[in-house]
mmCIF file of C-alpha atoms in Angstrom:
data_model
loop_
_atom_site.group_PDB
_atom_site.id
_atom_site.type_symbol
_atom_site.label_atom_id
_atom_site.label_comp_id
_atom_site.label_asym_id
_atom_site.label_seq_id
_atom_site.Cartn_x
_atom_site.Cartn_y
_atom_site.Cartn_z
ATOM 1 C CA MET A 1 -27.935 -19.154 124.146
ATOM 2 C CA SER A 2 -27.566 -19.620 120.385
ATOM 3 C CA ASN A 3 -25.152 -16.654 120.279
ATOM 4 C CA LYS A 4 -22.848 -18.467 122.716
ATOM 5 C CA ILE A 5 -23.004 -21.648 120.636
ATOM 6 C CA ASN A 6 -22.254 -19.663 117.465
ATOM 7 C CA GLU A 7 -19.227 -18.059 119.140
ATOM 8 C CA GLU A 8 -17.933 -21.477 120.214
ATOM 9 C CA LEU A 9 -18.401 -22.956 116.726
ATOM 10 C CA THR A 10 -16.697 -19.970 115.131
ATOM 11 C CA LEU A 11 -13.798 -20.276 117.562
ATOM 12 C CA GLU A 12 -13.477 -24.013 116.835
ATOM 13 C CA ARG A 13 -13.335 -23.272 113.086
ATOM 14 C CA VAL A 14 -10.757 -20.506 113.503
ATOM 15 C CA ILE A 15 -8.541 -22.752 115.630
ATOM 16 C CA LYS A 16 -8.844 -25.556 113.069
ATOM 17 C CA ALA A 17 -7.954 -23.190 110.212
ATOM 18 C CA ARG A 18 -5.116 -21.291 111.935
ATOM 19 C CA PHE A 19 -3.542 -23.976 114.119
ATOM 20 C CA GLY A 20 -4.679 -27.257 112.539
ATOM 21 C CA ILE A 21 -6.020 -28.583 115.837
ATOM 22 C CA ASP A 22 -9.421 -30.234 116.144
ATOM 23 C CA ILE A 23 -10.941 -28.904 119.359
ATOM 24 C CA ASP A 24 -14.421 -29.493 120.750
ATOM 25 C CA ILE A 25 -15.309 -26.813 123.276
ATOM 26 C CA ARG A 26 -17.107 -28.229 126.280
ATOM 27 C CA GLN A 27 -17.312 -25.111 128.440
ATOM 28 C CA THR A 28 -16.308 -21.491 127.985
ATOM 29 C CA ILE A 29 -14.853 -20.114 131.223
ATOM 30 C CA VAL A 30 -14.506 -16.497 130.067
ATOM 31 C CA SER A 31 -15.373 -15.150 126.647
ATOM 32 C CA ARG A 32 -13.700 -12.205 124.956
ATOM 33 C CA ILE A 33 -12.470 -10.477 128.105
ATOM 34 C CA PRO A 34 -10.052 -7.575 127.647
ATOM 35 C CA VAL A 35 -6.406 -8.474 128.293
ATOM 36 C CA GLY A 36 -4.881 -5.247 126.966
ATOM 37 C CA GLN A 37 -5.826 -1.994 125.284
ATOM 38 C CA THR A 38 -6.633 -3.760 121.996
ATOM 39 C CA ALA A 39 -6.489 -7.467 122.848
ATOM 40 C CA GLU A 40 -9.095 -9.911 124.143
ATOM 41 C CA ALA A 41 -8.986 -13.499 125.312
ATOM 42 C CA THR A 42 -11.270 -16.508 125.569
ATOM 43 C CA LEU A 43 -10.518 -19.279 128.038
ATOM 44 C CA PHE A 44 -12.235 -22.600 127.446
ATOM 45 C CA LEU A 45 -12.263 -26.245 128.468
ATOM 46 C CA THR A 46 -12.348 -28.967 125.810
ATOM 47 C CA THR A 47 -14.233 -32.250 125.928
ATOM 48 C CA LYS A 48 -10.897 -33.873 126.845
ATOM 49 C CA LYS A 49 -10.753 -31.550 129.889
ATOM 50 C CA GLN A 50 -7.825 -29.522 128.569
ATOM 51 C CA LEU A 51 -7.773 -25.792 129.234
ATOM 52 C CA TYR A 52 -6.884 -23.456 126.353
ATOM 53 C CA LEU A 53 -6.514 -19.705 126.045
ATOM 54 C CA TYR A 54 -7.201 -18.006 122.716
ATOM 55 C CA VAL A 55 -5.844 -14.449 122.445
ATOM 56 C CA SER A 56 -6.463 -12.082 119.561
ATOM 57 C CA GLY A 57 -5.857 -8.403 119.097
ATOM 58 C CA GLN A 58 -6.421 -5.592 116.673
ATOM 59 C CA SER A 59 -2.809 -4.510 116.869
ATOM 60 C CA LYS A 60 0.423 -6.463 116.501
ATOM 61 C CA LEU A 61 1.037 -9.027 119.274
ATOM 62 C CA LEU A 62 4.399 -10.659 119.870
ATOM 63 C CA LEU A 63 5.142 -13.906 121.693
ATOM 64 C CA GLY A 64 6.591 -11.828 124.546
ATOM 65 C CA ASP A 65 3.320 -9.888 124.814
ATOM 66 C CA VAL A 66 1.280 -13.098 124.873
ATOM 67 C CA ARG A 67 3.529 -14.584 127.576
ATOM 68 C CA LYS A 68 3.026 -11.471 129.684
ATOM 69 C CA ILE A 69 -0.750 -11.652 129.176
ATOM 70 C CA VAL A 70 -0.832 -15.309 130.264
ATOM 71 C CA THR A 71 1.151 -14.513 133.417
ATOM 72 C CA ARG A 72 -0.916 -11.456 134.330
ATOM 73 C CA MET A 73 -4.143 -13.399 133.868
ATOM 74 C CA GLY A 74 -2.933 -15.725 136.633
ATOM 75 C CA LEU A 75 -2.341 -18.709 134.346
ATOM 76 C CA ARG A 76 0.596 -21.043 133.772
ATOM 77 C CA ALA A 77 1.258 -21.958 130.137
ATOM 78 C CA ASP A 78 2.222 -25.405 128.956
ATOM 79 C CA LEU A 79 2.578 -24.966 125.211
ATOM 80 C CA TYR A 80 2.308 -22.056 122.773
ATOM 81 C CA MET A 81 0.758 -23.566 119.644
ATOM 82 C CA PRO A 82 2.535 -22.678 116.381
ATOM 83 C CA PRO A 83 0.557 -21.855 113.216
ATOM 84 C CA LYS A 84 -0.737 -24.722 111.083
ATOM 85 C CA GLY A 85 1.940 -26.464 109.041
ATOM 86 C CA ARG A 86 4.861 -24.663 110.738
ATOM 87 C CA PRO A 87 5.921 -26.697 113.795
ATOM 88 C CA HIS A 88 9.216 -24.760 114.141
ATOM 89 C CA TYR A 89 7.640 -21.334 113.571
ATOM 90 C CA PHE A 90 9.032 -19.645 116.685
ATOM 91 C CA ASN A 91 12.602 -20.840 116.042
ATOM 92 C CA GLU A 92 12.445 -19.989 112.314
ATOM 93 C CA ILE A 93 11.468 -16.371 112.919
ATOM 94 C CA ALA A 94 13.827 -16.050 115.912
ATOM 95 C CA LYS A 95 16.754 -17.183 113.718
ATOM 96 C CA LYS A 96 15.813 -14.579 111.078
ATOM 97 C CA LYS A 97 15.673 -11.830 113.709
ATOM 98 C CA PHE A 98 18.996 -13.023 115.158
ATOM 99 C CA ALA A 99 20.556 -12.899 111.661
ATOM 100 C CA GLU A 100 19.300 -9.310 111.189
ATOM 101 C CA VAL A 101 21.176 -8.220 114.308
ATOM 102 C CA PHE A 102 24.254 -10.449 113.859
ATOM 103 C CA PRO A 103 24.568 -11.006 110.083
ATOM 104 C CA GLY A 104 27.722 -13.126 110.067
ATOM 105 C CA ARG A 105 26.972 -15.238 113.109
ATOM 106 C CA THR A 106 24.809 -18.309 113.632
ATOM 107 C CA PRO A 107 23.156 -19.051 116.974
ATOM 108 C CA LEU A 108 25.095 -21.692 118.906
ATOM 109 C CA ASN A 109 22.299 -22.880 121.189
ATOM 110 C CA ASP A 110 18.740 -22.139 122.331
ATOM 111 C CA ASP A 111 19.938 -19.522 124.811
ATOM 112 C CA ASP A 112 21.087 -17.356 121.895
ATOM 113 C CA LEU A 113 17.535 -17.350 120.506
ATOM 114 C CA SER A 114 15.546 -16.978 123.742
ATOM 115 C CA PHE A 115 15.291 -13.174 123.493
ATOM 116 C CA TYR A 116 14.558 -13.224 119.757
ATOM 117 C CA ARG A 117 11.714 -15.712 120.288
ATOM 118 C CA THR A 118 9.910 -13.039 122.306
ATOM 119 C CA LEU A 119 9.944 -10.813 119.192
ATOM 120 C CA VAL A 120 8.078 -13.310 116.997
ATOM 121 C CA PRO A 121 4.638 -12.081 115.762
ATOM 122 C CA TYR A 122 1.879 -14.173 117.344
ATOM 123 C CA ASN A 123 -1.643 -12.978 116.613
ATOM 124 C CA PRO A 124 -3.957 -14.825 117.099
ATOM 125 C CA ALA A 125 -2.443 -17.005 119.809
ATOM 126 C CA LEU A 126 -3.503 -20.381 121.188
ATOM 127 C CA ILE A 127 -1.988 -21.526 124.460
ATOM 128 C CA SER A 128 -2.401 -24.799 126.313
ATOM 129 C CA ILE A 129 -2.779 -24.014 130.031
ATOM 130 C CA THR A 130 -1.559 -26.276 132.841
ATOM 131 C CA GLU A 131 -2.740 -24.336 135.867
ATOM 132 C CA VAL A 132 -4.811 -21.438 137.162
ATOM 133 C CA LYS A 133 -2.373 -20.182 139.810
ATOM 134 C CA GLU A 134 -4.509 -18.773 142.628
ATOM 135 C CA GLY A 135 -7.895 -20.030 141.518
ATOM 136 C CA LEU A 136 -8.609 -16.598 140.012
ATOM 137 C CA ILE A 137 -8.554 -15.471 136.407
ATOM 138 C CA TYR A 138 -7.732 -11.801 135.934
ATOM 139 C CA ARG A 139 -8.761 -9.356 133.223
ATOM 140 C CA PHE A 140 -7.357 -6.021 132.092
ATOM 141 C CA ASP A 141 -8.964 -2.969 133.670
ATOM 142 C CA SER A 142 -7.375 0.437 133.150
ATOM 143 C CA ASP A 143 -9.294 1.924 136.103
ATOM 144 C CA THR A 144 -7.517 -0.138 138.746
ATOM 145 C CA ASN A 145 -4.150 0.433 140.381
ATOM 146 C CA THR A 146 -2.423 -2.570 138.842
ATOM 147 C CA ASN A 147 -4.494 -2.510 135.589
ATOM 148 C CA TRP A 148 -5.734 -6.033 136.375
ATOM 149 C CA ARG A 149 -8.718 -7.226 138.405
ATOM 150 C CA ALA A 150 -10.277 -10.588 139.146
ATOM 151 C CA ALA A 151 -12.833 -11.694 136.580
ATOM 152 C CA VAL A 152 -13.742 -15.274 137.519
ATOM 153 C CA LYS A 153 -12.964 -17.871 140.163
ATOM 154 C CA PHE A 154 -11.895 -21.114 138.538
ATOM 155 C CA ALA A 155 -9.696 -23.919 139.838
ATOM 156 C CA TYR A 156 -7.715 -26.029 137.379
ATOM 157 C CA ARG A 157 -4.470 -27.969 137.440
ATOM 158 C CA ARG A 158 -3.451 -30.567 134.899
ATOM 159 C CA ILE A 159 -1.384 -33.394 136.299
ATOM 160 C CA LYS A 160 1.056 -34.946 133.855
ATOM 161 C CA THR A 161 1.009 -38.724 133.618
ATOM 162 C CA SER A 162 3.486 -40.888 131.798
#
């Protein structure tokens, strides 16, 4: 039991240091499940009943990779949290990558940067989740046909209020 509490406290500290967000973990849904060959994820509920996914990997992860992981886990993302102190992180790096490909041109709108945003490094990643699509959370498993199998049943849907 104390190992689980230590993991939660460590995760809270890492999130505070990397993303600048004060989170109190109420319940861990899944802890450190594989979501790729070298990546693992922890899904948890906060005391404010918000669902978050924390993804980390040993190798380089891009925003496009993290988006694919979220989708394949059966989740719907609300917000991809930028690193602490850099609220426009994804656009900053996307503009740099765009400038590498098209040196004399500036992006006219967000559509010009949409592809380059997927190439932004994002490890570790913290994602706010709005919904568990089918009530099942999937994990990576190289032995199965689709490489993904159900890990846990969990129903969640956040309803936006004004």
